[in-house]
Short mmCIF file of C-alpha atoms in Angstrom, two decimals:
data_model
loop_
_atom_site.label_atom_id
_atom_site.label_comp_id
_atom_site.label_asym_id
_atom_site.label_seq_id
_atom_site.Cartn_x
_atom_site.Cartn_y
_atom_site.Cartn_z
CA MET A 1013 73.69 65.31 116.73
CA THR A 1014 74.48 68.28 114.58
CA ALA A 1015 76.63 68.62 111.93
CA PHE A 1016 79.64 70.75 112.26
CA MET A 1017 79.08 72.24 108.87
CA GLN A 1018 75.52 71.87 107.00
CA VAL A 1019 74.79 72.70 103.77
CA ALA A 1020 70.75 72.67 102.99
CA GLY A 1021 68.60 73.64 99.78
CA LEU A 1022 71.38 75.51 98.05
CA ASP A 1023 69.77 76.57 94.54
CA HIS A 1024 71.67 78.87 92.30
CA ARG A 1025 70.99 80.57 88.64
CA PHE A 1026 73.48 82.50 86.55
CA GLY A 1027 71.37 84.25 84.03
CA GLY A 1028 70.11 80.74 82.00
CA LEU A 1029 73.20 78.98 84.03
CA HIS A 1030 71.33 76.85 86.52
CA ALA A 1031 74.52 76.62 89.09
CA LEU A 1032 73.51 74.69 92.18
CA ARG A 1033 70.36 72.43 92.36
CA ASP A 1034 69.02 72.12 95.82
CA CYS A 1035 72.54 70.74 96.93
CA SER A 1036 72.65 70.02 100.41
CA PHE A 1037 75.71 68.25 102.07
CA THR A 1038 77.31 68.02 105.69
CA ILE A 1039 80.24 68.35 106.78
CA GLU A 1040 82.26 66.62 109.85
CA GLN A 1041 84.84 67.63 112.13
CA GLY A 1042 88.01 66.53 111.72
CA ARG A 1043 87.82 65.17 108.19
CA ILE A 1044 89.24 65.76 105.03
CA THR A 1045 86.04 65.86 102.71
CA CYS A 1046 86.89 66.23 99.04
CA LEU A 1047 84.24 68.09 96.40
CA VAL A 1048 84.71 66.60 93.23
CA GLY A 1049 83.06 66.61 89.94
CA PRO A 1050 83.44 67.21 86.15
CA ASN A 1051 83.97 70.73 85.25
CA GLY A 1052 81.33 73.21 86.20
CA ALA A 1053 79.54 71.03 88.33
CA GLY A 1054 79.02 73.89 90.73
CA LYS A 1055 81.98 73.26 92.66
CA THR A 1056 83.87 77.04 92.96
CA THR A 1057 79.64 78.70 93.24
CA ILE A 1058 79.73 76.18 96.43
CA PHE A 1059 82.98 78.07 97.71
CA ASN A 1060 81.67 81.45 96.93
CA VAL A 1061 78.38 80.80 99.17
CA ILE A 1062 79.50 78.81 101.95
CA THR A 1063 82.57 82.37 102.45
CA GLY A 1064 80.13 84.75 101.72
CA PHE A 1065 81.06 85.76 98.12
CA LEU A 1066 78.00 84.97 96.50
CA VAL A 1067 74.44 85.21 98.34
CA PRO A 1068 72.39 82.00 96.44
CA ASP A 1069 68.78 82.43 95.52
CA GLU A 1070 67.80 79.58 98.33
CA GLY A 1071 69.26 77.27 100.52
CA SER A 1072 70.97 78.06 103.76
CA VAL A 1073 74.96 77.19 105.41
CA ALA A 1074 75.19 76.63 108.83
CA PHE A 1075 78.19 75.89 111.02
CA ARG A 1076 78.54 74.99 114.30
CA ASP A 1077 74.70 75.64 114.37
CA ARG A 1078 74.87 78.97 113.50
CA LYS A 1079 73.21 80.28 110.17
CA LEU A 1080 75.65 82.05 108.38
CA ASP A 1081 72.91 82.95 105.79
CA GLY A 1082 73.44 87.07 104.89
CA LEU A 1083 76.96 87.23 106.81
CA ARG A 1084 79.86 89.17 104.75
CA PRO A 1085 83.06 87.75 103.77
CA GLN A 1086 85.00 89.12 106.73
CA ALA A 1087 82.29 88.02 109.00
CA ILE A 1088 82.86 84.13 108.10
CA VAL A 1089 86.17 84.24 108.22
CA ARG A 1090 86.01 85.44 111.95
CA ALA A 1091 82.89 82.56 112.44
CA GLY A 1092 85.76 80.57 111.96
CA ILE A 1093 86.22 79.29 107.70
CA ALA A 1094 88.48 80.61 105.78
CA ARG A 1095 89.16 79.49 102.05
CA THR A 1096 91.99 80.19 99.01
CA PHE A 1097 91.50 80.65 95.69
CA GLN A 1098 91.82 78.24 92.54
CA ASN A 1099 93.79 81.38 91.15
CA LEU A 1100 95.64 81.63 94.25
CA ARG A 1101 95.18 86.00 95.09
CA LEU A 1102 97.98 86.46 96.36
CA PHE A 1103 99.40 89.70 97.24
CA ALA A 1104 101.97 89.93 94.10
CA ASP A 1105 103.95 92.90 95.65
CA LEU A 1106 103.99 92.22 99.21
CA ASN A 1107 106.21 89.74 100.63
CA ALA A 1108 105.77 86.50 101.48
CA LEU A 1109 105.46 87.72 105.53
CA ASP A 1110 103.19 90.73 104.45
CA ASN A 1111 101.33 88.12 102.83
CA VAL A 1112 100.69 86.06 105.76
CA MET A 1113 100.47 88.51 107.96
CA ILE A 1114 97.22 89.89 106.51
CA GLY A 1115 95.29 87.00 107.38
CA ILE A 1116 95.82 87.83 111.35
CA ALA A 1117 93.10 88.66 112.69
CA GLY A 1118 92.62 91.73 115.27
CA GLN A 1119 95.79 93.60 114.56
CA PHE A 1120 96.70 96.78 116.59
CA GLY A 1121 97.31 99.47 114.24
CA GLU A 1122 94.62 98.02 111.64
CA GLU A 1123 93.12 101.63 111.40
CA PRO A 1124 95.06 105.10 111.92
CA VAL A 1125 94.38 106.25 114.93
CA GLY A 1126 96.33 103.67 116.88
CA ALA A 1127 98.98 103.74 113.97
CA ILE A 1128 99.63 107.79 114.34
CA PHE A 1129 98.70 108.02 117.93
CA ARG A 1130 100.27 104.78 119.36
CA PRO A 1131 103.08 104.04 117.50
CA LEU A 1132 105.19 102.11 119.74
CA HIS A 1133 102.32 99.91 120.87
CA THR A 1134 101.87 99.28 117.14
CA SER A 1135 105.56 98.23 116.49
CA ARG A 1136 105.64 95.81 120.09
CA ALA A 1137 102.28 94.33 119.10
CA GLN A 1138 103.81 93.68 114.87
CA ARG A 1139 106.92 92.27 116.70
CA ARG A 1140 104.80 89.60 118.43
CA ARG A 1141 102.42 88.92 115.29
CA ARG A 1142 105.47 88.77 112.99
CA GLN A 1143 106.90 86.12 115.13
CA GLU A 1144 103.17 84.56 114.67
CA ALA A 1145 103.33 84.79 111.24
CA LEU A 1146 106.94 83.21 110.65
CA ALA A 1147 105.58 80.26 112.86
CA THR A 1148 103.15 79.83 110.23
CA LEU A 1149 105.14 80.11 107.57
CA ASP A 1150 107.71 77.60 108.82
CA HIS A 1151 105.01 75.23 109.35
CA VAL A 1152 103.99 75.38 105.51
CA GLY A 1153 107.58 74.64 104.66
CA LEU A 1154 108.32 78.78 103.51
CA ALA A 1155 110.35 79.94 106.47
CA ASP A 1156 113.42 80.83 104.12
CA ARG A 1157 111.13 82.83 101.93
CA ALA A 1158 109.72 84.73 104.60
CA HIS A 1159 111.29 87.87 102.74
CA ASP A 1160 110.63 87.58 98.90
CA VAL A 1161 108.27 89.07 97.29
CA VAL A 1162 104.94 86.88 95.81
CA ARG A 1163 106.37 87.20 92.35
CA ASN A 1164 109.60 85.66 92.82
CA LEU A 1165 108.26 82.53 94.09
CA SER A 1166 107.69 79.18 92.34
CA TYR A 1167 104.26 78.02 91.52
CA GLY A 1168 104.33 75.51 94.43
CA GLU A 1169 105.53 77.48 97.37
CA GLN A 1170 102.65 79.96 96.07
CA LYS A 1171 100.26 77.50 96.71
CA LEU A 1172 102.03 76.43 99.76
CA LEU A 1173 101.84 80.46 100.63
CA THR A 1174 97.47 80.56 99.55
CA VAL A 1175 97.82 77.61 102.40
CA ALA A 1176 99.59 79.61 105.12
CA ARG A 1177 97.41 82.62 104.87
CA VAL A 1178 94.13 81.05 105.53
CA LEU A 1179 96.09 78.97 108.43
CA ALA A 1180 96.69 82.76 110.04
CA THR A 1181 93.11 83.47 110.13
CA GLY A 1182 92.64 80.52 112.46
CA ALA A 1183 89.77 79.44 111.01
CA GLU A 1184 88.79 75.73 111.83
CA LEU A 1185 86.77 74.78 108.36
CA LEU A 1186 89.53 75.31 105.68
CA LEU A 1187 88.43 75.62 102.68
CA LEU A 1188 90.52 74.92 99.51
CA ASP A 1189 90.11 75.43 95.94
CA GLU A 1190 92.66 72.79 93.77
CA PRO A 1191 95.21 72.84 96.34
CA ALA A 1192 97.32 70.37 94.34
CA SER A 1193 96.62 70.84 90.43
CA GLY A 1194 99.90 71.98 88.66
CA LEU A 1195 102.54 70.81 91.26
CA SER A 1196 105.34 68.88 90.19
CA ALA A 1197 106.06 65.05 91.79
CA GLY A 1198 107.45 66.96 94.50
CA ALA A 1199 105.06 69.72 95.56
CA LEU A 1200 101.84 67.42 95.23
CA ASP A 1201 103.90 64.79 98.10
CA ALA A 1202 104.44 68.43 100.20
CA VAL A 1203 101.09 69.86 99.60
CA MET A 1204 99.90 66.11 100.55
CA ALA A 1205 101.79 65.97 103.64
CA LEU A 1206 100.50 69.67 104.78
CA LEU A 1207 96.92 68.61 104.53
CA ARG A 1208 97.54 65.75 106.91
CA ARG A 1209 99.33 67.40 108.84
CA LEU A 1210 97.07 70.17 109.28
CA GLN A 1211 94.48 67.45 109.71
CA SER A 1212 96.13 65.63 112.80
CA GLU A 1213 96.17 69.27 114.22
CA GLY A 1214 92.32 69.51 114.73
CA LYS A 1215 91.58 71.10 111.07
CA THR A 1216 88.50 70.33 108.94
CA LEU A 1217 89.61 70.96 105.24
CA LEU A 1218 86.75 70.88 102.28
CA VAL A 1219 89.32 70.18 99.56
CA VAL A 1220 87.88 70.68 95.50
CA GLU A 1221 90.29 68.33 93.61
CA HIS A 1222 90.22 66.87 90.37
CA ASN A 1223 93.83 64.06 90.87
CA THR A 1224 91.41 61.20 91.80
CA ARG A 1225 95.16 59.66 93.13
CA VAL A 1226 95.43 62.52 95.40
CA VAL A 1227 91.67 62.21 96.22
CA GLN A 1228 92.42 58.46 97.18
CA GLN A 1229 95.32 59.60 99.38
CA ILE A 1230 93.82 62.17 101.34
CA ALA A 1231 90.17 62.22 101.47
CA ASP A 1232 88.36 60.77 104.42
CA ASP A 1233 84.56 61.57 102.63
CA VAL A 1234 83.92 62.53 98.78
CA LEU A 1235 81.42 64.05 97.83
CA PHE A 1236 80.48 63.76 93.86
CA LEU A 1237 79.06 66.94 92.94
CA HIS A 1238 77.38 66.90 89.01
CA GLN A 1239 75.51 69.60 87.72
CA GLY A 1240 75.29 71.75 90.86
CA HIS A 1241 73.50 68.66 92.71
CA LEU A 1242 74.97 66.19 94.77
CA MET A 1243 75.22 62.76 93.44
CA ALA A 1244 76.72 60.56 95.86
CA GLN A 1245 78.43 61.22 98.97
CA GLY A 1246 80.85 58.30 100.04
CA THR A 1247 84.67 57.20 101.32
CA PRO A 1248 87.10 57.41 98.07
CA GLU A 1249 86.90 53.74 97.41
CA ARG A 1250 83.10 53.65 96.84
CA ILE A 1251 82.99 56.89 95.05
CA ILE A 1252 85.51 56.53 92.65
CA GLY A 1253 85.11 52.70 92.16
CA ASP A 1254 81.64 53.61 90.86
CA PRO A 1255 81.55 52.72 87.16
CA ALA A 1256 78.48 55.49 86.72
CA LEU A 1257 80.08 58.48 88.41
CA ALA A 1258 83.42 57.76 86.34
CA GLU A 1259 81.37 57.84 83.21
CA ILE A 1260 80.30 61.18 83.73
CA TYR A 1261 83.17 62.60 85.83
CA PHE A 1262 85.38 61.28 82.05
CA GLY A 1263 83.53 63.12 80.41
CA GLY A 1264 81.12 60.26 79.34
CA ALA A 1265 77.18 60.81 77.96
CA LEU A 1266 74.67 61.21 80.55
CA MET B 266 114.48 136.21 99.85
CA ASP B 267 110.80 136.81 99.73
CA PHE B 268 110.32 134.16 97.02
CA LEU B 269 112.43 131.93 98.07
CA TYR B 270 109.99 131.83 101.59
CA THR B 271 106.81 131.88 99.22
CA TYR B 272 108.32 128.83 97.07
CA ILE B 273 108.62 126.90 100.43
CA VAL B 274 105.42 128.03 102.51
CA LEU B 275 103.84 126.84 99.11
CA ALA B 276 105.75 123.66 98.18
CA GLU B 277 104.94 122.64 102.38
CA ILE B 278 101.64 122.97 101.55
CA TYR B 279 101.43 120.90 98.33
CA VAL B 280 103.78 118.31 99.98
CA LEU B 281 100.54 117.47 102.42
CA LEU B 282 98.13 117.82 99.49
CA GLY B 283 100.58 115.07 97.51
CA LEU B 284 100.28 113.24 101.08
CA SER B 285 96.43 112.67 100.47
CA THR B 286 96.96 112.13 96.67
CA ASN B 287 99.09 109.48 97.26
CA LEU B 288 97.32 107.86 99.55
CA LEU B 289 94.58 107.51 98.19
CA VAL B 290 95.97 106.66 93.93
CA GLY B 291 99.51 105.56 94.89
CA ILE B 292 98.65 103.61 98.06
CA VAL B 293 95.12 102.19 98.27
CA GLY B 294 94.83 103.00 94.10
CA ILE B 295 91.24 105.08 94.25
CA PHE B 296 92.35 107.12 91.04
CA SER B 297 91.07 110.13 92.49
CA VAL B 298 91.23 113.18 90.07
CA SER B 299 89.13 115.58 92.68
CA GLN B 300 91.66 116.79 95.30
CA ALA B 301 91.89 119.72 94.49
CA ALA B 302 87.72 120.47 95.22
CA VAL B 303 88.75 119.20 98.61
CA PHE B 304 91.54 121.49 99.14
CA GLY B 305 89.23 124.25 97.74
CA VAL B 306 87.13 123.35 100.58
CA GLY B 307 89.37 123.70 103.02
CA ALA B 308 90.47 126.41 101.84
CA TYR B 309 87.15 128.49 101.99
CA ILE B 310 85.77 127.16 105.27
CA VAL B 311 88.71 128.35 107.21
CA ALA B 312 88.33 131.85 104.89
CA HIS B 313 84.41 132.12 105.78
CA PHE B 314 85.17 131.70 109.63
CA MET B 315 87.94 133.60 109.51
CA MET B 316 86.06 136.32 108.03
CA ALA B 317 82.58 136.01 109.80
CA ALA B 318 81.03 138.48 111.63
CA ASP B 319 82.15 136.74 115.07
CA PRO B 320 85.42 135.99 113.61
CA LEU B 321 87.03 132.31 114.76
CA SER B 322 90.49 132.02 115.87
CA PHE B 323 92.47 129.85 112.79
CA ILE B 324 92.71 126.87 115.03
CA PRO B 325 89.51 125.89 115.37
CA SER B 326 88.81 126.75 111.80
CA LEU B 327 91.40 124.89 110.19
CA ALA B 328 89.48 121.80 113.04
CA ILE B 329 86.25 122.68 111.32
CA ALA B 330 87.93 123.03 107.60
CA ALA B 331 89.28 119.44 108.10
CA ALA B 332 86.30 118.06 109.70
CA CYS B 333 84.24 119.02 106.72
CA CYS B 334 86.71 117.98 104.32
CA ILE B 335 87.29 114.21 106.31
CA ALA B 336 83.48 114.41 105.89
CA LEU B 337 83.63 114.93 102.19
CA ASN B 338 86.33 113.11 100.96
CA ILE B 339 84.95 109.80 102.29
CA LEU B 340 81.49 111.06 100.58
CA VAL B 341 83.16 111.21 97.36
CA THR B 342 85.69 108.46 97.53
CA LEU B 343 82.69 106.24 98.85
CA PRO B 344 81.51 105.57 94.46
CA SER B 345 85.14 103.72 94.60
CA LEU B 346 83.36 101.03 96.72
CA ARG B 347 81.05 100.32 93.83
CA VAL B 348 82.14 101.46 90.59
CA SER B 349 85.80 100.33 90.31
CA GLY B 350 89.01 101.72 88.44
CA ASP B 351 88.67 103.49 84.92
CA TYR B 352 85.03 104.02 86.18
CA PHE B 353 85.86 105.49 89.16
CA VAL B 354 88.28 107.76 87.60
CA VAL B 355 85.03 109.56 85.25
CA THR B 356 82.65 109.92 88.90
CA SER B 357 85.65 111.61 90.35
CA PHE B 358 86.09 113.85 86.95
CA GLY B 359 82.58 114.92 87.57
CA ILE B 360 82.58 115.67 91.46
CA GLN B 361 85.74 117.95 90.47
CA LEU B 362 83.87 119.83 87.50
CA LEU B 363 80.72 120.30 90.06
CA ALA B 364 82.81 121.56 93.01
CA THR B 365 84.59 124.26 90.22
CA ALA B 366 81.02 125.24 89.45
CA VAL B 367 80.12 125.86 92.76
CA PHE B 368 83.19 127.43 93.42
CA ILE B 369 82.78 130.18 90.72
CA ASN B 370 78.67 130.86 90.56
CA TRP B 371 77.82 130.48 95.03
CA THR B 372 78.74 133.89 94.96
CA VAL B 373 77.65 134.68 98.42
CA GLY B 374 79.59 131.83 99.59
CA THR B 375 83.39 131.59 97.77
CA GLY B 376 82.95 135.26 95.64
CA GLY B 377 82.35 133.61 92.70
CA ALA B 378 85.14 134.31 90.01
CA ASN B 379 86.84 137.10 91.27
CA GLY B 380 87.52 135.25 94.78
CA LEU B 381 87.95 136.13 98.39
CA PRO B 382 89.98 138.76 99.03
CA GLY B 383 91.17 139.90 102.67
CA ILE B 384 91.94 136.74 105.18
CA PRO B 385 93.01 137.38 107.75
CA PRO B 386 96.70 135.59 108.70
CA PRO B 387 96.73 132.73 111.20
CA ASP B 388 97.62 132.83 115.00
CA ILE B 389 98.46 130.04 116.91
CA PHE B 390 96.67 130.43 120.36
CA GLY B 391 96.66 134.17 119.85
CA LEU B 392 100.34 133.98 118.63
CA PRO B 393 99.73 135.94 115.29
CA ILE B 394 101.82 134.31 112.06
CA GLU B 395 102.92 137.18 109.87
CA THR B 396 106.11 137.20 108.94
CA ASN B 397 107.36 135.06 106.24
CA GLN B 398 109.71 133.40 108.57
CA GLN B 399 106.90 132.42 111.01
CA TYR B 400 104.86 131.44 108.26
CA VAL B 401 107.70 128.40 107.06
CA LEU B 402 107.36 127.75 110.48
CA LEU B 403 103.74 126.79 110.42
CA CYS B 404 104.15 125.31 107.85
CA THR B 405 107.36 123.00 107.94
CA ALA B 406 105.44 122.34 111.14
CA ALA B 407 102.26 121.41 109.41
CA SER B 408 103.68 119.65 106.54
CA VAL B 409 106.45 117.55 109.40
CA LEU B 410 103.20 116.12 111.51
CA GLY B 411 101.83 115.06 108.15
CA CYS B 412 104.77 112.94 107.12
CA LEU B 413 105.36 111.65 110.69
CA ALA B 414 101.89 110.37 110.39
CA PHE B 415 102.09 109.22 106.56
CA TRP B 416 105.51 107.60 107.99
CA LEU B 417 103.96 105.95 110.79
CA ILE B 418 100.99 104.46 109.32
CA MET B 419 102.62 102.74 106.14
CA ARG B 420 104.76 100.37 108.42
CA ALA B 421 101.71 100.34 110.65
CA PRO B 422 99.72 97.11 110.28
CA PHE B 423 96.85 99.87 108.37
CA GLY B 424 99.64 100.68 105.94
CA ARG B 425 100.12 96.80 104.97
CA LEU B 426 95.98 96.34 104.89
CA LEU B 427 95.68 99.63 102.18
CA ARG B 428 98.89 98.27 99.84
CA ALA B 429 96.59 94.59 99.60
CA ILE B 430 93.79 96.54 99.04
CA ARG B 431 95.12 97.96 95.87
CA GLU B 432 95.99 94.58 94.92
CA ASP B 433 93.34 92.29 94.99
CA GLU B 434 90.03 93.48 96.92
CA THR B 435 88.36 89.80 97.05
CA ALA B 436 91.66 88.30 98.42
CA VAL B 437 91.81 90.95 101.29
CA ALA B 438 87.90 90.13 102.36
CA ALA B 439 88.65 86.24 102.28
CA ALA B 440 91.59 87.14 104.54
CA GLY B 441 89.18 88.11 106.99
CA LYS B 442 89.24 92.39 106.89
CA ASN B 443 86.53 94.88 106.29
CA VAL B 444 88.17 96.64 103.25
CA LEU B 445 84.94 99.22 103.27
CA ARG B 446 86.05 100.49 106.88
CA ALA B 447 90.02 100.74 105.70
CA LYS B 448 89.01 102.32 102.60
CA VAL B 449 87.15 105.20 104.20
CA SER B 450 89.50 105.37 107.42
CA ALA B 451 92.22 106.02 103.77
CA ALA B 452 90.27 108.67 102.43
CA ALA B 453 89.19 110.76 105.99
CA LEU B 454 93.26 109.96 106.36
CA ALA B 455 93.40 111.69 102.91
CA GLY B 456 90.30 114.39 103.27
CA ALA B 457 92.70 115.77 107.01
CA PHE B 458 95.20 116.63 104.89
CA ALA B 459 94.14 118.23 102.00
CA GLY B 460 91.37 119.98 104.22
CA THR B 461 94.78 121.58 106.54
CA ALA B 462 96.55 122.56 103.54
CA GLY B 463 93.46 123.88 102.47
CA GLY B 464 93.66 126.75 105.31
CA LEU B 465 97.20 127.37 105.38
CA TYR B 466 96.92 128.01 101.44
CA ALA B 467 94.05 130.28 102.40
CA THR B 468 95.71 132.23 105.10
CA PHE B 469 98.90 132.37 103.42
CA LEU B 470 97.94 134.42 100.29
CA SER B 471 95.22 136.20 102.05
CA PHE B 472 93.26 135.70 98.64
CA ILE B 473 91.65 132.54 97.14
CA ASP B 474 90.03 132.51 94.04
CA PRO B 475 88.47 129.15 92.32
CA PHE B 476 91.25 128.60 89.73
CA SER B 477 93.83 127.54 92.51
CA PHE B 478 91.09 124.50 93.02
CA ASP B 479 90.26 123.43 89.38
CA LEU B 480 91.35 120.15 87.20
CA ASP B 481 94.99 121.89 85.88
CA ALA B 482 95.09 121.72 90.42
CA SER B 483 93.80 118.18 90.51
CA ILE B 484 95.83 117.41 87.55
CA LEU B 485 99.07 119.21 88.78
CA LEU B 486 98.94 117.15 91.94
CA LEU B 487 98.59 114.15 90.01
CA THR B 488 101.73 115.12 87.88
CA MET B 489 103.80 116.09 90.96
CA ILE B 490 102.85 112.15 92.61
CA VAL B 491 103.76 110.31 88.80
CA VAL B 492 106.93 112.56 89.00
CA GLY B 493 108.32 112.56 92.38
CA GLY B 494 107.07 108.58 92.96
CA ALA B 495 103.71 107.15 94.04
CA ARG B 496 103.37 105.12 96.72
CA THR B 497 106.44 106.39 98.73
CA LEU B 498 106.83 109.23 101.17
CA ALA B 499 109.72 110.35 99.54
CA GLY B 500 107.74 110.87 96.38
CA SER B 501 105.10 113.10 98.09
CA ILE B 502 107.85 115.81 99.17
CA VAL B 503 109.93 115.76 96.41
CA GLY B 504 106.87 115.74 93.68
CA PRO B 505 105.79 119.09 94.86
CA PHE B 506 109.37 120.74 95.44
CA LEU B 507 110.56 119.80 92.05
CA LEU B 508 107.50 120.78 90.06
CA LEU B 509 106.46 124.16 91.83
CA ALA B 510 110.07 124.93 91.62
CA LEU B 511 109.57 124.80 87.69
CA PRO B 512 107.75 128.15 87.35
CA GLN B 513 110.31 129.91 88.97
CA VAL B 514 113.49 128.58 86.49
CA LEU B 515 110.71 129.37 83.56
CA THR B 516 111.00 133.18 85.14
CA LEU B 517 114.38 133.17 84.47
CA VAL B 518 114.53 132.29 80.61
CA ASP B 519 113.71 135.03 78.32
CA ILE B 520 110.21 134.26 77.52
CA PRO B 521 107.23 136.52 76.81
CA THR B 522 105.00 136.41 80.57
CA THR B 523 101.94 136.51 77.72
CA ILE B 524 103.11 132.63 77.04
CA ALA B 525 104.80 131.61 80.34
CA ALA B 526 101.23 130.00 81.91
CA ALA B 527 100.90 128.48 78.71
CA ALA B 528 104.86 127.10 78.58
CA ARG B 529 104.13 126.07 82.14
CA GLN B 530 100.74 123.61 81.51
CA LEU B 531 103.11 122.69 78.42
CA ILE B 532 105.81 121.26 80.50
CA TYR B 533 103.68 119.73 83.14
CA GLY B 534 102.10 117.74 80.58
CA LEU B 535 105.05 116.65 78.55
CA LEU B 536 106.69 115.36 82.12
CA LEU B 537 103.40 113.48 82.80
CA ILE B 538 103.89 111.66 80.32
CA ALA B 539 107.79 111.49 79.82
CA PHE B 540 107.19 110.05 83.15
CA MET B 541 104.85 107.77 82.24
CA LEU B 542 106.73 106.42 79.57
CA PHE B 543 110.06 105.87 80.98
CA ARG B 544 110.08 106.05 84.34
CA PRO B 545 106.70 104.87 86.09
CA GLN B 546 107.98 104.74 89.02
CA GLY B 547 109.30 108.54 89.05
CA LEU B 548 111.97 109.54 90.97
CA ALA B 549 111.77 108.01 94.31
CA GLY B 550 108.89 105.83 94.07
CA GLU B 551 107.45 102.91 93.02
CA ARG B 552 105.76 101.59 90.02
CA LEU B 553 102.65 102.56 89.37
#
């Protein structure tokens, strides 16, 4: 049996920094996998490689038996993998609805010829897409904020909006970079509930997360990364309960 | 009355240029200071084909000019895909200087610094456009069509995509969109606007010279966008009409003609600085 997503032998250097060292792992469909490790372990670098923003020195990524190597980011989204960013990267001047609509694939009127010469068809298509986007916003609990400009949303709402934007792409595998960091207790519960709901709807999640309590509550699988190498893989109980890993994670000596 | 017609025709031609500049600079955030060069190429191409030994009529000449300007504008905008922000301004500045040098020195093609006189008036499918009223009609039609196209784009997904690109290209790519294709489309459209404006300009004045398409002209276009208002249709219309009225207003003030041109440049410069400092969104726009 082949894995849903397979990362094999990733190796990458930024100048003198060896960010990824022969890093390999697999992701199973329908599960929530948490990627943990100390700062600088290479978690975001792995996201950048999988989503095509960084071409690794060596190694390859396969998704549903298809090699993704050399594909541009937009092609990888179409293949079914979409990501969020740790620093959100929302479109601050656009409203929440428009932020979600940017994620929707294959819209009519997304090039000038259609927009200018078939305006009625464009607006009809837009109306349908707007309903889709509103449903997606409703799904993450932001329906009442649809017409608010991003800069007026709270940090927690902005985090939910980044999830709505990747959901709009229709991707099956969602890569979420620290969706729970910096949130209040209430917002944290909302995000965790959302992640479980996405899983129950058939999405597969790969989540970078620092908060061990969050990891214990949502993860089916945990990948422990250290100095760009996969040190351990297992259930949250096993990884978090391992004193050697805890030593590394909480800044102990090597 | 002639003076009023001339003002309206020129302002409408500059509205097309304003749309072109606003699309690139205001909407997509490609800070081009070479739109006057593309404008000039459109003007020279239309003049060339209408004055050839075997002349073409106006519409085919304009179509050729628009096609060439689309290609040219894509070409000069391409560096913005690799170099960002401030660096692109320098590249664009170089393109503008290069174009001016060609306009001045390629005497066979452009008439050089002496300019190119005797460009025939346009015709629309055999109907000659000769009187000022006909000219106003033609240019009004062209600028209304341009504004309509701009408006349709801004309310379509394409407009949203372009605004998103201005804010964060990486996030647009992560949302599964092709940034390159969108930027090339916007550049093509801006090229078509500028080329059309060039053709109208050349046939209306019947004389063109390199100094209508130099760096000063590019900066005037930017000033129009800043004063009128970046990112909006209204801003692209208000700016040209306002700034082209300025020289006419200056003629009412009793200053020697020798310093009138310098005074005009001075006022354009002051307006640009004042608006950037005190009202960056212009009269009818959004914050740049």
